[in-house]
Short mmCIF file of C-alpha atoms in Angstrom, two decimals:
data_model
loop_
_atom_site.label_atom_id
_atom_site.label_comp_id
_atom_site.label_asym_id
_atom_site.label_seq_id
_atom_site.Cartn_x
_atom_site.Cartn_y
_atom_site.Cartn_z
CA UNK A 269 50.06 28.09 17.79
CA UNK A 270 47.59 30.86 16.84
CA UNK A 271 46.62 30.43 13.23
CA UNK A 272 44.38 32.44 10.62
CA UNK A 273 43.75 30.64 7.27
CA UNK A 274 41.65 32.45 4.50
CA UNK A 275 39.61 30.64 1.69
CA UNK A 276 37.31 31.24 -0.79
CA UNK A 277 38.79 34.16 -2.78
CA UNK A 278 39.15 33.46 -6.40
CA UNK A 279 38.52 35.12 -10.14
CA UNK A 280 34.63 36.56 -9.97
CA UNK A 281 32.78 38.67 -12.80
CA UNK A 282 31.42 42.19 -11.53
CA UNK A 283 27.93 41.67 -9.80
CA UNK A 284 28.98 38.53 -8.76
CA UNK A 285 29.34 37.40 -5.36
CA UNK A 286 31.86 35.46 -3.15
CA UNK A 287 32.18 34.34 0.25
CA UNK A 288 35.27 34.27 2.58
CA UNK A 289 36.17 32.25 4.87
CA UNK A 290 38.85 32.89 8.14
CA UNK A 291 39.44 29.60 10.10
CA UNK A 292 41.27 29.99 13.04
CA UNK A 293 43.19 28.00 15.54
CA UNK A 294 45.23 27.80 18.36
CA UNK A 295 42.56 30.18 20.92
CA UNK A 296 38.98 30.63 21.53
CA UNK A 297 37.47 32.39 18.56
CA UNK A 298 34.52 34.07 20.89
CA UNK A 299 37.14 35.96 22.91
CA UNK A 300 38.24 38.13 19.99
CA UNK A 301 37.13 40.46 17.68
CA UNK A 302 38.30 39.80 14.23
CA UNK A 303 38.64 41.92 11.23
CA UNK A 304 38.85 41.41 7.36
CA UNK A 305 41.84 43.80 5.60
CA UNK A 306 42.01 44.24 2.05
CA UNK A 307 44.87 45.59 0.06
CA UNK A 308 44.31 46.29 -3.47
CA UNK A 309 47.50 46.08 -5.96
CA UNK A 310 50.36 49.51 -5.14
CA UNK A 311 47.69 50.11 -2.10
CA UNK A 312 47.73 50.02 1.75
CA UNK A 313 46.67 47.11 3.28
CA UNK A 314 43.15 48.33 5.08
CA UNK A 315 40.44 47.23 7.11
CA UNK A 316 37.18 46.83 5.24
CA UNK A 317 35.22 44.73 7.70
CA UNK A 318 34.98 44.12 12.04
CA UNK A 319 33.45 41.68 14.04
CA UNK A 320 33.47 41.74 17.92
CA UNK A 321 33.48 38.82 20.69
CA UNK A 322 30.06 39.11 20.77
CA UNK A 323 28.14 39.50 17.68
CA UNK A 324 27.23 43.43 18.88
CA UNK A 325 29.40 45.14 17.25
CA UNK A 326 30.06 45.22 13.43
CA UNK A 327 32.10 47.71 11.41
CA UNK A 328 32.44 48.49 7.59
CA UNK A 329 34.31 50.77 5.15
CA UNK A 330 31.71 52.44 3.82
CA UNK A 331 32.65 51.59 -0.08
CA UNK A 332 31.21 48.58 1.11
CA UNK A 333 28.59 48.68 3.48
CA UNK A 334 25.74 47.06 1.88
CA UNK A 335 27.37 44.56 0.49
CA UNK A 336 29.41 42.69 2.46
CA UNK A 337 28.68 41.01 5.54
CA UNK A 338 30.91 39.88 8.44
CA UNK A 339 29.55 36.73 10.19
CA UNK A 340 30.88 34.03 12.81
CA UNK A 341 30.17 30.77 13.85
CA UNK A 342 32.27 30.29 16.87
CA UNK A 343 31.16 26.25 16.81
CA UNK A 344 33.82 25.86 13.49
CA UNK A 345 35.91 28.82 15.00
CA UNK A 346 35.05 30.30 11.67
CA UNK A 347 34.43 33.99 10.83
CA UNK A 348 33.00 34.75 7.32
CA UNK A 349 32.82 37.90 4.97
CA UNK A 350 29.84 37.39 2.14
CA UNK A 351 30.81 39.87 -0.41
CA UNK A 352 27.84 40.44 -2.95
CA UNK A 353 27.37 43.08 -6.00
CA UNK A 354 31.27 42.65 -6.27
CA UNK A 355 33.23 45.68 -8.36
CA UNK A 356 36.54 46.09 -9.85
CA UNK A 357 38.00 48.02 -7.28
CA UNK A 358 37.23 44.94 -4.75
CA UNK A 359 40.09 43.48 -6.24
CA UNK A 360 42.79 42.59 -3.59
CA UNK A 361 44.40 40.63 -1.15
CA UNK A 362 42.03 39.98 1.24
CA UNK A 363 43.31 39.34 5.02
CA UNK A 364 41.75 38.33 8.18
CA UNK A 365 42.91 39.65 11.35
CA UNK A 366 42.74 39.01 14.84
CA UNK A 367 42.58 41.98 17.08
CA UNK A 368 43.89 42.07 20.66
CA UNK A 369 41.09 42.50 22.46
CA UNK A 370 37.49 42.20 22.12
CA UNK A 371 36.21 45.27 20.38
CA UNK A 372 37.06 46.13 17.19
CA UNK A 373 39.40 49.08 17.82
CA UNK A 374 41.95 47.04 19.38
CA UNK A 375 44.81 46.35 17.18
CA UNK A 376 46.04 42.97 15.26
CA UNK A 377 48.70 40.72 16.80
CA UNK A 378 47.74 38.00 14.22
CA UNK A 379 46.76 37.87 10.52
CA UNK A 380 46.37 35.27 8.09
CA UNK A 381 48.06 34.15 5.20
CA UNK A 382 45.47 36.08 2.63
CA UNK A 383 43.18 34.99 -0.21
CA UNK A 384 43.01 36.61 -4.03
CA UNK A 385 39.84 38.02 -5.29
CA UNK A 386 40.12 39.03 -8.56
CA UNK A 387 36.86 41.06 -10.31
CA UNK A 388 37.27 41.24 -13.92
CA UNK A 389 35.19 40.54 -16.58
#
């Protein structure tokens, strides 16, 4: 029943931007915090970006804080990751995650399928 489904990734030149998107279904969006993981090719899959049940709370890897941005609209049970001033090493899997409980250091019971970003010129 619970689903994640990630969109948006795709082939993008450095500088450039994208914007993800992490549709979920099967429970109340606003009663979790959810978290974007990225794993780049031979890497660890790892959590680049948190948002709580409530909009208060927002975490980032610090390789990019600044430039990405972690948003939800509960209304289309949505949550979005705008990823500007892209680099090279952003390129990855990207998945969203939903943690267990409404803060962002709870763990994930649930992730999505994953979307490709690919930075290259």
């Amino acid at each position: 029943q619970v689903q994640l489904v990630e969109s948006g990734g795709g082939l993008v030149q450095p500088g450039g931007s994208l914007r993800l998107s992490c549709v979920a279904s099967g429970f109340s969006l606003d009663r979790y915090a959810i978290s974007w993981f990225r794993q780049a090719p031979g890497k660890e899959r790892e959590s680049i970006s948190c948002i709580n049940n409530s909009d208060d709370q927002f975490d980032y890897l610090n390789s990019v804080k600044g430039r990405f941005t972690i948003s939800r609209d509960n209304a289309k049970n949505t949550v979005y990751m705008q990823m500007n001033s892209l680099k090279p090493e952003d390129t990855g899997d990207y998945y969203c995650g939903r943690r267990t409980r409404q803060l962002c250091s709870g763990p994930i019971d649930y992730w999505g399928q994953g979307a490709k970003v690919n930075v290259s010129s």
